[in-house]
Coordinates of C-alpha atoms and ligand atoms in Angstrom, one line a residue:
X1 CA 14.7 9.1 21.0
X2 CA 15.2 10.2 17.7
X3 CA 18.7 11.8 16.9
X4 CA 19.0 15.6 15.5
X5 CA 22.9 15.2 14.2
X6 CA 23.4 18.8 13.2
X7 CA 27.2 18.8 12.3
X8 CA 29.3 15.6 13.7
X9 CA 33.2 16.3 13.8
X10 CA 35.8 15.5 11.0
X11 CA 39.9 15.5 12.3
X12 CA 40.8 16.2 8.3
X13 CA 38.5 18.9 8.0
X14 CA 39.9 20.2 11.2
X15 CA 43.3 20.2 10.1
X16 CA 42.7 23.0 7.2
X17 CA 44.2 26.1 7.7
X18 CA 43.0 28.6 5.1
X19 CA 44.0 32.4 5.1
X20 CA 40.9 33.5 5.7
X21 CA 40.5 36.6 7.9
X22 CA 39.7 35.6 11.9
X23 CA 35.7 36.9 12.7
X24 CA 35.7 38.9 15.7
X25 CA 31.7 38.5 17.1
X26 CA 29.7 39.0 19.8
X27 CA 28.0 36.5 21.5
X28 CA 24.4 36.0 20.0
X29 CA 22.6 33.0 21.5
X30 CA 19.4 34.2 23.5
X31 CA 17.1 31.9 25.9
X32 CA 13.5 31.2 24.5
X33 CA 10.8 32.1 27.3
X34 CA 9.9 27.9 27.2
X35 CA 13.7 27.4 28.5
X36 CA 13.4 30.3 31.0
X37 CA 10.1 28.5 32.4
X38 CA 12.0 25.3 32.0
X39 CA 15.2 26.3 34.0
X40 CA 12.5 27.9 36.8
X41 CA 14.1 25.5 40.0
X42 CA 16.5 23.6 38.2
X43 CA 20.2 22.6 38.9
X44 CA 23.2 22.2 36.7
X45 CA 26.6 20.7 37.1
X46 CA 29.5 20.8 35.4
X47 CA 32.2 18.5 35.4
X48 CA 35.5 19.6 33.7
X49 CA 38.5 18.3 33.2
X50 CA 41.7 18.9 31.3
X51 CA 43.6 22.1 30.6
X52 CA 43.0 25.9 32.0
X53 CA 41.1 26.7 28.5
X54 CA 38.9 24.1 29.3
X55 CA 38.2 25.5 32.8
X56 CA 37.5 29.1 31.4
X57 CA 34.9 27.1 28.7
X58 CA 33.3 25.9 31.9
X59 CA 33.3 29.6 33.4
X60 CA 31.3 30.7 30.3
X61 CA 28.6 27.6 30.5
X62 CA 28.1 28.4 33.9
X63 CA 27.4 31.7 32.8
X64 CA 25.1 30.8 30.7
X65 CA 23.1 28.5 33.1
X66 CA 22.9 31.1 35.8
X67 CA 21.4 33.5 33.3
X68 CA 18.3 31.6 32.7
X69 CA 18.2 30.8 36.7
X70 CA 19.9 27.6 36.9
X71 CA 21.7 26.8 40.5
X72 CA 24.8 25.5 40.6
X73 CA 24.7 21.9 42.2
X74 CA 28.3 19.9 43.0
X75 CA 26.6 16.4 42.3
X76 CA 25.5 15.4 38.8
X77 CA 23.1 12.9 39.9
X78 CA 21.2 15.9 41.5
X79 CA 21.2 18.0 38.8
X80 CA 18.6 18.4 35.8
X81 CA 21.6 19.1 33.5
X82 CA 24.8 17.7 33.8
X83 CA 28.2 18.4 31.3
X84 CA 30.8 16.8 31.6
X85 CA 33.7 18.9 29.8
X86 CA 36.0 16.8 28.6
X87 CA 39.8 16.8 27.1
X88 CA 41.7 14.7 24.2
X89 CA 45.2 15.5 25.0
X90 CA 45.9 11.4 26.2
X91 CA 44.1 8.1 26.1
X92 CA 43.2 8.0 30.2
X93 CA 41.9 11.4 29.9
X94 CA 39.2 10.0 27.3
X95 CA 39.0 6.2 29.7
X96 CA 38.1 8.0 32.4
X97 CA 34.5 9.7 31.2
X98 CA 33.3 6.1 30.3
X99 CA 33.2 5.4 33.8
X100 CA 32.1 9.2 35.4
X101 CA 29.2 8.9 32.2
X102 CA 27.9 5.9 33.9
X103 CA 27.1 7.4 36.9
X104 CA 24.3 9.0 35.3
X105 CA 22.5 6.0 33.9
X106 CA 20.2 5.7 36.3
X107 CA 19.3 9.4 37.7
X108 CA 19.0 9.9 33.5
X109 CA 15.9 6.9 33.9
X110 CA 14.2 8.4 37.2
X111 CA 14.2 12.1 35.8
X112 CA 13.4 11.8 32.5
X113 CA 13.7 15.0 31.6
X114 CA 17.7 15.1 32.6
X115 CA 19.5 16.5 30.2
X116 CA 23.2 14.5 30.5
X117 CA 25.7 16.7 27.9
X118 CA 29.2 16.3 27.0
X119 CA 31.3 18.9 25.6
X120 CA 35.0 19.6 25.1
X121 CA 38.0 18.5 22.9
X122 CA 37.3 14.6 23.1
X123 CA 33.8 15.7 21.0
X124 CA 35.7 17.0 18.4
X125 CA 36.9 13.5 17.5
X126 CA 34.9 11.1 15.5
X127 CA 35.8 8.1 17.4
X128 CA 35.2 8.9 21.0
X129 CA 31.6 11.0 19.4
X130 CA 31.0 7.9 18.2
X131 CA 31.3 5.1 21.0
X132 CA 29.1 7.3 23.1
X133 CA 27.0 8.0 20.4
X134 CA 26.3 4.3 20.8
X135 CA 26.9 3.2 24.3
X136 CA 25.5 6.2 25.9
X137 CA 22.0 6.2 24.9
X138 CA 21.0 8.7 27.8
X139 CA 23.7 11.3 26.7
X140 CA 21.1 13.5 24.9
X141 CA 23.5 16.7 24.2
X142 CA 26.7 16.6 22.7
X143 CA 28.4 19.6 21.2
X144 CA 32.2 21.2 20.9
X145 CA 34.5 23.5 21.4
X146 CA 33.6 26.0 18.8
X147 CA 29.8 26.5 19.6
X148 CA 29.6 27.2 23.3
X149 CA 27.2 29.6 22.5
X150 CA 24.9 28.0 20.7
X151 CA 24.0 26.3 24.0
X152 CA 20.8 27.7 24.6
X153 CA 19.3 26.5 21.0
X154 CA 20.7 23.5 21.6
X155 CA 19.1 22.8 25.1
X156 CA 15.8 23.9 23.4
X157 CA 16.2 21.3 21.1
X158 CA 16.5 18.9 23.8
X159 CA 13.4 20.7 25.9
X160 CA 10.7 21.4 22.9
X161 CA 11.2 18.0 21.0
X162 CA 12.7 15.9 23.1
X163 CA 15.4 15.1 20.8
X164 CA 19.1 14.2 21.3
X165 CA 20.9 16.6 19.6
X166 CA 24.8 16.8 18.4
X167 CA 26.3 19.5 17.1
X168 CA 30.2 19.7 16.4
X169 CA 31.6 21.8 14.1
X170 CA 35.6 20.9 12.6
X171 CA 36.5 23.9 11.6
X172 CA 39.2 27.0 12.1
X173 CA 36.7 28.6 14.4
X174 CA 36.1 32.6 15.4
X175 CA 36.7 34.9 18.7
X176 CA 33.6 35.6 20.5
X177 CA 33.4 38.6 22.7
X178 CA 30.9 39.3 25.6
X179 CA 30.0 35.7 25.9
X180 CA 28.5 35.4 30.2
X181 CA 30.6 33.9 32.2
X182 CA 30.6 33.2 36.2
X183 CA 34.3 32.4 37.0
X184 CA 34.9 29.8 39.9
X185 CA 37.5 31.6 41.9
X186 CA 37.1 35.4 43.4
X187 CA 40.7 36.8 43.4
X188 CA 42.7 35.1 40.7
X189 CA 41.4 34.6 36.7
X190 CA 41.9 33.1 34.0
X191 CA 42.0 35.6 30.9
X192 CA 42.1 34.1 27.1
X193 CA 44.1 35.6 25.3
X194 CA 44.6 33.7 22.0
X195 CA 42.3 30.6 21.2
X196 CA 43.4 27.7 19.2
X197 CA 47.0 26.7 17.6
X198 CA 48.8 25.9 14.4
X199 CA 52.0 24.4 15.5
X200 CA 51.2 20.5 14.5
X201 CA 53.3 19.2 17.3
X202 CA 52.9 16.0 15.3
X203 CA 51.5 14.0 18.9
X204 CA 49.5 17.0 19.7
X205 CA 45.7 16.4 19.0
X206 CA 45.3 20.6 20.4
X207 CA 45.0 21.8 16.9
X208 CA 42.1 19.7 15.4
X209 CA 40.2 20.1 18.5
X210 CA 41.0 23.8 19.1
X211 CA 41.2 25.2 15.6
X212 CA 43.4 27.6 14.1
X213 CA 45.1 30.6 16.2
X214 CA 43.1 33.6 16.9
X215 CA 44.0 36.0 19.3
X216 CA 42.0 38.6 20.7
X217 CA 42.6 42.2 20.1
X218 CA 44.8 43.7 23.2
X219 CA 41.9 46.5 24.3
X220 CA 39.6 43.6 24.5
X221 CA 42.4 41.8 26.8
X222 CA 43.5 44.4 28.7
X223 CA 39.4 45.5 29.2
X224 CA 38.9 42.5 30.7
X225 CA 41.5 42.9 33.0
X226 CA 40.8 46.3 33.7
X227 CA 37.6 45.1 35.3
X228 CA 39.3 42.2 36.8
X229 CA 41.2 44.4 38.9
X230 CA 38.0 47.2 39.9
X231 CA 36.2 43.7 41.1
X232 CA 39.3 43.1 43.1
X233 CA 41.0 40.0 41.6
X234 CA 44.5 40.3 42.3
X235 CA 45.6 38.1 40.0
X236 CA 45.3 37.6 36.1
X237 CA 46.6 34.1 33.9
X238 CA 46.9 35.0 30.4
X239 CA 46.0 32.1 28.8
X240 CA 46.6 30.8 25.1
X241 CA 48.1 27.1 23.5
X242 CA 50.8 29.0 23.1
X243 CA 51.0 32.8 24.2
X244 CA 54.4 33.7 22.8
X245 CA 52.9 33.5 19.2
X246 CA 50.5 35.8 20.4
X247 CA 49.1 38.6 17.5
X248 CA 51.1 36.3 15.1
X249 CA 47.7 35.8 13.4
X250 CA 46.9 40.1 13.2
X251 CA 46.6 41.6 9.7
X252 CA 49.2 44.1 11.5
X253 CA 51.4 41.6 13.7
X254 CA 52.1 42.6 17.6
X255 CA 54.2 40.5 19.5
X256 CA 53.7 38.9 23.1
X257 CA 55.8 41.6 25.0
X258 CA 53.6 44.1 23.8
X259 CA 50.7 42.4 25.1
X260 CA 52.3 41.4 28.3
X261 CA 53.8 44.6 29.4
X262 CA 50.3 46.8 28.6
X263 CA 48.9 43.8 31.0
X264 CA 51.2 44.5 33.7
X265 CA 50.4 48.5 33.1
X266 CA 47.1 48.0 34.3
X267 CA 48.6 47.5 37.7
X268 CA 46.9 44.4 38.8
X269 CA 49.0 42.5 41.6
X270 CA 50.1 39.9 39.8
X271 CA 50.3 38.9 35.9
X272 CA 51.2 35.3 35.0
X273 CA 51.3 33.5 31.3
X274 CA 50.7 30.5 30.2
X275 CA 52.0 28.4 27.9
X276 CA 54.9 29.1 26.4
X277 CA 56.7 27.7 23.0
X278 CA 60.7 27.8 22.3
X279 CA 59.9 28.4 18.6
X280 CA 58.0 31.7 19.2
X281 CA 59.9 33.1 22.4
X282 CA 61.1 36.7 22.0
X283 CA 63.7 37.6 24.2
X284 CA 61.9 40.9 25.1
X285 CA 59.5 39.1 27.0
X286 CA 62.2 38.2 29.5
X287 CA 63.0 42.0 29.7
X288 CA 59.1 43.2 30.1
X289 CA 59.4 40.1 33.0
X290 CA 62.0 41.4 34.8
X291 CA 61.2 45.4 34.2
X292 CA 57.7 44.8 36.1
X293 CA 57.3 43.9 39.8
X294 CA 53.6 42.8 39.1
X295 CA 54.4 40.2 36.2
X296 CA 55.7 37.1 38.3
X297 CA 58.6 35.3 38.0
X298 CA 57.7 32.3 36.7
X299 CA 57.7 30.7 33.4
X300 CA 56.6 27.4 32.1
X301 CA 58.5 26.2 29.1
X302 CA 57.5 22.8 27.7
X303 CA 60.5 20.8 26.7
X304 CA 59.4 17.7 25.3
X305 CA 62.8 16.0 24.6
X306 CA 66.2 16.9 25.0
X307 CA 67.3 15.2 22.3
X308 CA 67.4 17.6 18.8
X309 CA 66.5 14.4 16.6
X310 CA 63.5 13.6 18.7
X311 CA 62.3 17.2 19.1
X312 CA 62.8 17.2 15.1
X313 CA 60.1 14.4 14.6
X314 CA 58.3 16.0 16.9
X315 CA 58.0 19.0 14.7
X316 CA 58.9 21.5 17.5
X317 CA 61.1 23.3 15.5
X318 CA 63.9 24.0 18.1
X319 CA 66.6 21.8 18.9
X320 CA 68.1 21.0 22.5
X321 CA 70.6 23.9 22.0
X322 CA 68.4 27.3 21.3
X323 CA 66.3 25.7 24.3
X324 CA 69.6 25.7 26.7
X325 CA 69.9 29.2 25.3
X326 CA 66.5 30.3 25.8
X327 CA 67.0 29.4 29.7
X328 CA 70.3 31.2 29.7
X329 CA 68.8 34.4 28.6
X330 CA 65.7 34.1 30.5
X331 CA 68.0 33.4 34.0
X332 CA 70.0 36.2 32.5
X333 CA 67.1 38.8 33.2
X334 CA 64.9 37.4 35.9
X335 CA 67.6 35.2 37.8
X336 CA 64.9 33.9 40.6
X337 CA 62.6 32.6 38.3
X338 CA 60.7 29.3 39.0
X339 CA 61.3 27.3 35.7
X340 CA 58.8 24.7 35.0
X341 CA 58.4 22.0 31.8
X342 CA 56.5 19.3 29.9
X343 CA 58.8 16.5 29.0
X344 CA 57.1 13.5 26.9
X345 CA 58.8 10.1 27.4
X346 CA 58.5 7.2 25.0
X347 CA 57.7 8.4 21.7
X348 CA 57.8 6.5 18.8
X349 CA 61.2 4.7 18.5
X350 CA 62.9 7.3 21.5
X351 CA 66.2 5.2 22.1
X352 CA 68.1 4.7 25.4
X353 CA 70.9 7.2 24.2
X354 CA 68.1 10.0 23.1
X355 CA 66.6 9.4 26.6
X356 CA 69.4 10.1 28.4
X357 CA 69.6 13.4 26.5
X358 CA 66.5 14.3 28.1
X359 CA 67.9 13.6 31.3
X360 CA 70.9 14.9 30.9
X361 CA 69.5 18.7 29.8
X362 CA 67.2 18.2 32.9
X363 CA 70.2 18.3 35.0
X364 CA 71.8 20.8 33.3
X365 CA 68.9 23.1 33.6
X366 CA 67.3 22.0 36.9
X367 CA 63.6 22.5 36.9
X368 CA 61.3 23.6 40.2
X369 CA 59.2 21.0 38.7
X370 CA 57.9 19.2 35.8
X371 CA 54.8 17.4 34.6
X372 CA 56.1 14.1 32.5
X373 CA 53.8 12.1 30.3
X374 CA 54.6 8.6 28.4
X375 CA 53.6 9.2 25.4
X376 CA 49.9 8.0 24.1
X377 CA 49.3 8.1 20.3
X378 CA 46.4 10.4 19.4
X379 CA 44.2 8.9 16.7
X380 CA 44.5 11.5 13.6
X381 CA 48.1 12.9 14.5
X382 CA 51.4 12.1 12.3
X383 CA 52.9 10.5 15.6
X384 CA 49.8 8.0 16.3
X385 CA 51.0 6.4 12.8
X386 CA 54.8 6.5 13.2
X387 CA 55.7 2.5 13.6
X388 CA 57.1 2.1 17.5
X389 CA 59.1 -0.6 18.5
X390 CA 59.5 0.2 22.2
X391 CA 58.1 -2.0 24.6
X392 CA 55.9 -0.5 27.3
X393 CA 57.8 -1.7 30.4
X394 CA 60.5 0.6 28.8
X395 CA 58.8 4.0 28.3
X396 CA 57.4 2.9 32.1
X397 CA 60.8 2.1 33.2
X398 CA 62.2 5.7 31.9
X399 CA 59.3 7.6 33.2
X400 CA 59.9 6.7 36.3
X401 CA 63.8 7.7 36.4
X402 CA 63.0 10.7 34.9
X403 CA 59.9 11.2 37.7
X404 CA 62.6 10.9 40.1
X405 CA 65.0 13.3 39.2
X406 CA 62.6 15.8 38.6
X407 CA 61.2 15.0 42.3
X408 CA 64.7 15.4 43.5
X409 CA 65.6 19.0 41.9
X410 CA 61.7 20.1 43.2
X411 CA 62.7 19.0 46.4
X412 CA 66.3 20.9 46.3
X413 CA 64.8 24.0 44.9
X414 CA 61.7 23.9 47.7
X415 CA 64.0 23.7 50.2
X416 CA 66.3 26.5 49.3
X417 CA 62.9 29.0 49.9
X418 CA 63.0 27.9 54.2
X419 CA 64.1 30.7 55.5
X420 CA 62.8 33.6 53.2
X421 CA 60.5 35.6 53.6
X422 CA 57.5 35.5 50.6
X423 CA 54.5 36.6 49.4
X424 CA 51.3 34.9 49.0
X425 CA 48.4 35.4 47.8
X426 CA 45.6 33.2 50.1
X427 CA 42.8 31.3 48.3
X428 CA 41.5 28.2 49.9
X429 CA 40.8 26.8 53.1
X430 CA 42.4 23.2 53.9
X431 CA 38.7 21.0 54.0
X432 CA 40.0 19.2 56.9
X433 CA 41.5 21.9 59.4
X434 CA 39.5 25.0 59.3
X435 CA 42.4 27.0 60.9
X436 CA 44.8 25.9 57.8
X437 CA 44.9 28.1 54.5
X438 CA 47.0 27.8 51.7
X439 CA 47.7 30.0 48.4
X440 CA 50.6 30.6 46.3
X441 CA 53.8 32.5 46.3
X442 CA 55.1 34.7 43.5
X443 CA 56.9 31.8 42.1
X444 CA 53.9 29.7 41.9
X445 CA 55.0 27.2 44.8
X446 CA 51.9 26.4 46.7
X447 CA 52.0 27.4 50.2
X448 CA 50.4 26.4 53.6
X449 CA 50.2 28.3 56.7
X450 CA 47.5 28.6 60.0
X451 CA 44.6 31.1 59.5
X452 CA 41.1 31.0 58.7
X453 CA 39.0 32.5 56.0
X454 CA 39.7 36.1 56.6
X455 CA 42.1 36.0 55.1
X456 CA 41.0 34.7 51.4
X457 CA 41.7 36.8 49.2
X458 CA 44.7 38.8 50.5
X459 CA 48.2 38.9 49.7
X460 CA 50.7 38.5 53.2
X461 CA 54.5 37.9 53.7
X462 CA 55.1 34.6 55.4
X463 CA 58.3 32.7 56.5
X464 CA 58.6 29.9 55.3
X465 CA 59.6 27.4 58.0
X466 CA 60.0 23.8 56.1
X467 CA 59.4 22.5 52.9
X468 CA 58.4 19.0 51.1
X469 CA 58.8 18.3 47.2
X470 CA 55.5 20.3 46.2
X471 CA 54.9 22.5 48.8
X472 CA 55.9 24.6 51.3
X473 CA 54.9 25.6 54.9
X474 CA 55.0 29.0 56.7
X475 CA 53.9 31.3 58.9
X476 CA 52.4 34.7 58.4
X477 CA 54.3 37.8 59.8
X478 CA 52.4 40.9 59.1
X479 CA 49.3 39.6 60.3
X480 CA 47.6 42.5 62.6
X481 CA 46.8 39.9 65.7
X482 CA 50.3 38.8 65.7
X483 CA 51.9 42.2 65.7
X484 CA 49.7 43.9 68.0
X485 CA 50.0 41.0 70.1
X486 CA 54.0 41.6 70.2
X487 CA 53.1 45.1 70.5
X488 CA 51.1 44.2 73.8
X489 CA 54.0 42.8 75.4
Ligands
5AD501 N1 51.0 12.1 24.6 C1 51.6 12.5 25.8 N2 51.7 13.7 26.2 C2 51.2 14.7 25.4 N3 51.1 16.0 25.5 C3 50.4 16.5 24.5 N4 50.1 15.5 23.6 C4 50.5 14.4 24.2 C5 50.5 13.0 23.8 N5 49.9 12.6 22.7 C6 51.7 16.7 26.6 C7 52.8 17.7 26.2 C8 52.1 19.1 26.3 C9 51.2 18.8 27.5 C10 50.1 19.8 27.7 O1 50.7 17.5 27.3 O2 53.9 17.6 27.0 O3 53.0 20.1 26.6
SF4_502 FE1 49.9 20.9 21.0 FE2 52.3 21.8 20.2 FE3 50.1 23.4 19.9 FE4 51.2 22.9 22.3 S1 52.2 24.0 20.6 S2 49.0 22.8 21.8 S3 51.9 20.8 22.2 S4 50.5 21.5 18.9

């Protein structure tokens, strides 16, 4: 198969940040009639994995798909084109494609006109393009993160001449409006709100593979959500690397709160944010948080290190002190907030003594819960070259302390909620038990009660009965059977 290598990726190139004005376009890219007749009874499937920005890049292939008449298919090996959406952030997020990509091997020999793709963050790297490049011969579609819409081209390529085809562009990228999308879930969204980053975290691989900030204009945002809410979602994530440096990037600046409280205006049920950076926090967000009922109170706020020097070479430009501040504040205005982190453990040359600091701010604060990572060296970053001494077993060793003190204070701070009353909004149905459903509280704590599909979808106050570390379980009290059944008797 011959190999049509439009643009292949470039981390250096990808670095550049020039001042140049963001482009704000529509999307453009428009089926040809052969892919229409091609797509007539075909399946896709999309495999993603990674971050929420990577699920809402999913959302708008599947869009895509379904607009040339594509069905949706769960298995791969059934499908007549398959992407697998991939992420960079660590090493076992890369590992573990080799293995799902080889699943395809053979349905890629008895359908020969399968078109396997992989997209995503880890195609915006040279080395990882590369070894599948080589190893991968039946991976005929390879593209990035910047030209998701250039997807039907591309599949033409792949269609017409039977080429394989990569396309990967490194550079600070553009906002692109009215791209399709079909979003997985019916009541709760994901909304970008900024694309991209430029804080150079110096582990962080994020900005090479995302390009530079760009955020969207607010009545594009709040538009979106506007018909979010007339569909009936009930629930909107704004999502952006890092959504307190939101508008940063505007000839005219606007800040975050401004964005947040015209989002919680539109009166959808609930508003949450994600992520958050220390650097860029401004303390009115914690007022717009606790002045609207609708915005929930809950706040991720990667750490990283509780030690100053280590957060200094990590280039996060806060120290351990304006963090312990920042929670103060925030506890200050919305005192039942549900405080969640990122902590890294084990980078380069971390010492016993700058461990412990970590630990000892995580008591200090006390977190509802935490996602902790051992550090894994990004090819390209400033960190990946920084000489480190520590041995493995170490990092291992303090992960797992610092796992189990962080399972401890999500088990304390479940446990306090037995006994209250709560809200939740329902979304799935347990896949074993039909008559269990589950959905999340306005904290974010995930929540489990008996009921059946009715009720998907809706928002009910449930009393939460017991708890375990990361979850809790309840039962629903303004549920119409139940009270007309009281009223019965
Ligand atoms: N190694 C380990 N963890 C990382 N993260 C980002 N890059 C790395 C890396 N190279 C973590 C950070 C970030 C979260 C999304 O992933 O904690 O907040
Ligand atoms: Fe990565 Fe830091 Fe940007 Fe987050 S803020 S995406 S950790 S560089």
């Amino acid at each position: 198969m011959k190999t049509d290598a439009k643009s292949l990726p470039n981390l250096k190139e990808a670095a550049n940040r020039t001042k140049s004005p963001i482009q704000i376009t529509s999307a453009k890219s428009k089926p040809s009639d052969a892919l229409k007749s091609w797509a007539k009874g075909r399946k896709y499937c999309i495999y993603t994995y990674g971050c929420q920005a990577n699920v809402r890049d999913s959302e708008y292939l599947r869009g895509y798909f379904e607009n040339i008449g594509l069905t949706e298919t769960e298995e791969g090996t059934e499908a007549d084109i398959t992407i697998f959406n991939t992420c960079a952030i660590r090493e076992n997020a890369e590992t573990k494609i080799y293995g799902e990509l080889g699943r395809m091997k053979q349905p890629s020999q008895n359908n020969p006109d399968m078109i396997v793709g992989i997209c995503g963050c880890m195609m915006q790297e040279e080395k990882p393009l590369n070894f599948i490049r080589e190893h991968f011969p039946y991976v005929n579609l390879i593209f990035g993160t910047h030209n998701i819409d250039d997807i039907y081209p591309l599949m033409n390529e792949i269609i017409e001449r039977k080429n394989r085809v990569i396309s990967v562009k490194s550079i600070e990228g553009d906002v692109i409006e009215d791209m399709p999308s079909k979003r997985f879930e019916k009541y709760k969204a994901f909304v970008n709100i900024m694309y991209g980053c430029d804080k150079f975290c110096t582990y962080c691989i994020v900005p090479y593979t995302r390009g530079k900030q760009r955020s969207r204009k607010v009545e594009d945002i709040v538009k979106e959500v506007e018909e979010l809410k007339a569909k009936g979602y009930k629930e909107v994530t704004l999502l952006g690397q890092n959504v307190n440096a939101y508008g940063k990037d505007f000839e005219s600046p606007i800040t975050f709160d401004v964005l947040l409280e015209k989002v919680a205006q539109t009166g959808i049920d609930r508003v949450r944010f994600m992520t958050s950076h220390p650097f860029d926090f401004q303390e009115r967000v914690f007022e717009v948080m606790g002045n609207y009922s609708n915005i929930m109170p809950a706040l991720h706020l990667p750490l990283q290190s509780g030690s100053s020097e280590m957060l200094k070479k990590m280039n996060r430009r806060y120290d351990r002190n304006i963090y312990l501040d920042l929670v103060q504040k925030l506890r200050k205005h919305v005192p039942d907030v549900n405080l969640t982190t990122d902590i890294i453990v084990g980078f380069p040359n971390e010492t016993e003594e700058q461990f412990e600091e970590t630990l000892s701010l995580v008591r200090e604060v006390v977190y509802d819960s935490a996602f902790t990572f051992i550090f894994s060296p990004r090819p390209g970053t400033p960190a990946a070259r920084m000489k480190d001494e520590t041995p493995a077993e170490v990092k291992k060793a303090r992960f797992l302390r610092l796992k189990e003190l962080i399972d401890e204070q999500a088990t304390y701070t479940a446990s306090k909620f037995v006994g209250q009353i709560v809200e939740v909004l329902f979304d799935t149905v347990s896949k074993k038990d039909k008559t269990k459903i589950s959905g999340y509280e306005r904290h974010g704590r995930l929540v489990h009660v008996d009921g059946d599909e009715s009720l998907i979808g809706q928002i009910k106050k449930v009393k939460i009965t017991s708890s375990r570390t990361y979850s809790l379980m309840g039962e629903i009290i303004d549920d119409w059977r139940r009270s007309s059944k009281s009223w019965s008797n």
